[in-house]
Amino acid sequence: MNMMSIGTFLAYSMVAACVLILRYECDDRRDSRHMSNGRVLTDQGEADCGFLKMLFNSSKSIVPTKTTSRIVAVMISLYVGQCIILTQVLLPFEEDYVSVTAVDITKLALSLVFLIVTLFIISRQPVSSSTLAFKVPFVPWLPGFSLLINIYLMIKLDIMTWVRFSIWIVIGLMIFFGYSVRNSRMRHRELKCLAESESRDRSEVDSVSSLHHDERFSTQVPLMVMHTAS
């Protein structure tokens, strides 16, 4: 039962994290250097911007760039770490609420503040303009809350569940990298498409080189005739 629980919690956590990453991913189809006020942001301009300005998007950029996507990825990693820390901070409140001290309350308050600030920084980043049939509402707050709940429930599972889960993960990875990668139908299709593409490119290069050769020969023949006549 616990193995099913850890798999479900982990799947939900991955979905929530992917929602955050995809919502703020860099959109390569658009010019990612234009800002909301019409100015163009160059690489040097991003380098000149202060760290806090980029972190809180004080320039109010509406188009995601690689920098903003990287900021979101780092913030998500920090948020996951903060969620794990929060589960440990909550232990005194779960074991004996009466013996909770002011230090415990301060730790809890600081942990919650850090979580909120991290989600606020993510919310300040420009959102991807990709058109989807459905979008998760209240991003990043709803996925962030989902991550917190799932991580909390996973931490509460017993140690033997994590040991069994780790063993099965290692076995699955060994099977995947030892057999599945080399015998994947998708990989074979990709290799076939790559070989066909290389063959087409090679034939195009050969045709172009033969055309150039014919052009050189056609220009050399009149010159040889003129030289013989003279």
XYZ file of C-alpha atoms in Angstrom:
230
model
C 0.000 0.000 0.000
C 2.813 2.388 0.887
C 4.558 1.594 -2.403
C 1.436 2.697 -4.267
C 1.290 5.825 -2.128
C 4.881 6.879 -2.762
C 4.445 6.299 -6.493
C 1.257 8.385 -6.560
C 2.741 11.210 -4.500
C 5.890 11.274 -6.613
C 3.850 11.346 -9.834
C 1.701 14.230 -8.555
C 4.821 16.115 -7.473
C 6.427 15.685 -10.889
C 3.242 16.906 -12.587
C 3.092 20.002 -10.387
C 6.766 20.793 -11.015
C 6.329 20.299 -14.770
C 3.337 22.657 -14.779
C 5.532 25.353 -13.252
C 8.423 24.721 -15.642
C 6.258 24.664 -18.779
C 4.245 27.724 -17.779
C 7.418 29.826 -17.563
C 9.525 28.151 -20.271
C 11.327 30.195 -22.908
C 9.254 30.619 -26.069
C 11.680 30.216 -28.989
C 8.983 30.936 -31.553
C 8.778 34.563 -30.535
C 11.417 37.265 -30.277
C 12.449 36.810 -26.687
C 14.345 40.095 -26.620
C 11.402 42.492 -26.680
C 10.041 43.896 -23.480
C 6.637 45.339 -22.669
C 7.712 48.941 -23.209
C 8.980 48.233 -26.731
C 12.680 48.323 -25.913
C 14.988 45.552 -27.016
C 16.822 43.692 -24.300
C 20.233 42.495 -25.438
C 22.505 40.012 -23.731
C 24.589 42.890 -22.450
C 21.429 44.549 -21.155
C 20.529 41.442 -19.196
C 24.039 41.315 -17.815
C 23.818 44.967 -16.749
C 20.508 44.416 -14.928
C 20.856 43.935 -11.204
C 20.285 40.517 -9.707
C 17.270 41.648 -7.679
C 15.780 43.393 -10.717
C 15.949 40.175 -12.725
C 14.712 38.146 -9.743
C 11.580 40.260 -9.251
C 11.249 41.278 -12.924
C 11.181 44.980 -12.136
C 11.386 45.755 -15.861
C 7.984 44.035 -16.276
C 9.078 41.864 -19.167
C 6.208 39.878 -20.663
C 8.226 37.523 -22.894
C 10.119 34.661 -21.209
C 13.819 34.290 -21.962
C 16.388 31.657 -21.118
C 17.386 33.726 -18.095
C 13.847 33.885 -16.688
C 13.329 30.163 -17.345
C 16.571 29.430 -15.509
C 15.432 31.577 -12.575
C 12.173 29.614 -12.379
C 14.025 26.279 -12.465
C 16.329 27.368 -9.629
C 13.389 28.685 -7.590
C 11.506 25.400 -8.010
C 14.550 23.477 -6.740
C 14.815 25.807 -3.757
C 11.099 25.451 -3.112
C 11.349 21.660 -2.994
C 14.213 21.932 -0.511
C 12.228 24.389 1.609
C 9.258 22.011 1.628
C 11.474 19.239 2.978
C 12.808 21.595 5.665
C 9.261 22.634 6.573
C 8.274 19.016 7.215
C 11.073 18.800 9.765
C 10.101 22.124 11.346
C 6.542 20.822 11.829
C 7.678 17.806 13.881
C 7.420 19.544 17.300
C 3.883 20.686 16.463
C 2.852 17.117 15.578
C 4.489 15.317 18.501
C 3.577 17.565 21.423
C 1.808 20.815 20.667
C 1.891 21.911 24.327
C 5.701 21.858 24.509
C 6.150 24.081 21.444
C 8.543 26.949 22.158
C 8.927 30.405 20.674
C 11.927 29.159 18.696
C 9.753 26.532 17.015
C 7.151 29.135 16.112
C 9.862 31.418 14.729
C 11.253 28.588 12.597
C 7.786 27.823 11.266
C 7.101 31.471 10.457
C 10.433 31.897 8.664
C 9.895 28.696 6.672
C 6.459 29.849 5.538
C 7.829 33.274 4.617
C 10.585 31.715 2.519
C 8.042 29.501 0.744
C 5.770 32.445 -0.040
C 8.657 34.620 -1.232
C 9.904 31.827 -3.513
C 6.473 31.411 -5.090
C 6.151 35.187 -5.419
C 9.462 35.346 -7.305
C 8.199 32.630 -9.658
C 4.930 34.510 -10.183
C 6.852 37.638 -11.193
C 8.502 35.915 -14.160
C 7.003 36.271 -17.667
C 4.609 33.533 -18.730
C 4.850 31.464 -21.903
C 2.467 32.519 -24.675
C 1.783 28.977 -25.899
C -1.893 28.395 -26.682
C -3.322 25.411 -24.794
C -6.793 23.887 -24.550
C -6.564 23.986 -20.760
C -4.281 25.816 -18.362
C -3.962 25.148 -14.651
C -5.330 28.170 -12.748
C -3.625 30.080 -9.944
C -0.076 29.296 -11.095
C 2.314 29.129 -9.249
C 0.269 29.040 -6.029
C -1.846 25.959 -6.748
C 1.023 23.769 -8.090
C 3.219 25.033 -5.257
C 0.629 24.002 -2.660
C 0.294 20.617 -4.390
C 4.072 20.146 -4.213
C 4.082 21.012 -0.511
C 1.309 18.541 0.350
C 2.779 15.676 -1.672
C 6.304 16.178 -0.315
C 4.908 16.320 3.221
C 3.021 13.042 2.731
C 6.058 11.351 1.153
C 8.290 12.368 4.057
C 5.779 10.779 6.453
C 6.166 7.353 4.889
C 8.289 4.827 6.780
C 11.948 4.263 5.918
C 11.403 0.716 4.599
C 9.048 2.068 1.950
C 11.809 4.363 0.726
C 14.303 1.477 0.754
C 12.017 -0.754 -1.323
C 11.233 2.157 -3.636
C 14.948 2.906 -4.136
C 15.690 -0.756 -4.898
C 12.963 -0.945 -7.538
C 14.088 2.358 -9.054
C 17.653 1.029 -9.381
C 16.370 -2.197 -10.979
C 14.194 -0.214 -13.388
C 17.073 2.059 -14.387
C 19.342 -0.931 -14.988
C 16.736 -2.514 -17.277
C 16.122 0.795 -19.044
C 19.756 1.640 -19.759
C 20.842 -1.967 -20.253
C 18.113 -3.109 -22.666
C 15.331 -0.624 -23.391
C 17.470 2.223 -24.737
C 19.210 0.044 -27.323
C 16.024 -1.786 -28.371
C 13.614 1.131 -28.355
C 11.377 1.320 -31.442
C 11.323 5.095 -31.166
C 15.132 5.166 -31.186
C 15.208 2.941 -34.269
C 12.753 5.256 -36.033
C 14.861 8.286 -35.114
C 18.035 6.597 -36.380
C 16.259 5.657 -39.616
C 15.024 9.230 -40.127
C 18.509 10.545 -39.374
C 20.070 8.168 -41.909
C 17.522 9.183 -44.542
C 18.177 12.853 -43.848
C 21.943 12.369 -44.146
C 21.428 10.444 -47.392
C 19.326 13.272 -48.830
C 21.907 15.851 -47.791
C 24.672 13.766 -49.359
C 22.765 13.427 -52.633
C 22.079 17.168 -52.701
C 25.763 17.903 -52.183
C 26.712 15.472 -54.968
C 24.198 17.025 -57.353
C 25.457 20.535 -56.595
C 29.094 19.503 -57.078
C 28.282 17.785 -60.400
C 26.420 20.896 -61.551
C 29.447 23.052 -60.752
C 31.657 20.587 -62.616
C 29.412 20.774 -65.707
C 29.446 24.571 -65.568
C 33.245 24.632 -65.410
C 33.466 22.208 -68.332
C 31.011 24.252 -70.428
C 33.062 27.419 -69.880
C 36.369 25.701 -70.605
C 35.319 24.230 -74.000
C 34.806 27.606 -75.804
C 38.112 28.834 -74.434
C 39.916 25.776 -75.810
C 38.223 26.245 -79.221
C 39.241 29.906 -79.332
C 42.800 29.062 -78.361
C 42.997 26.399 -81.118
C 41.599 28.767 -83.732
C 44.100 31.464 -82.867
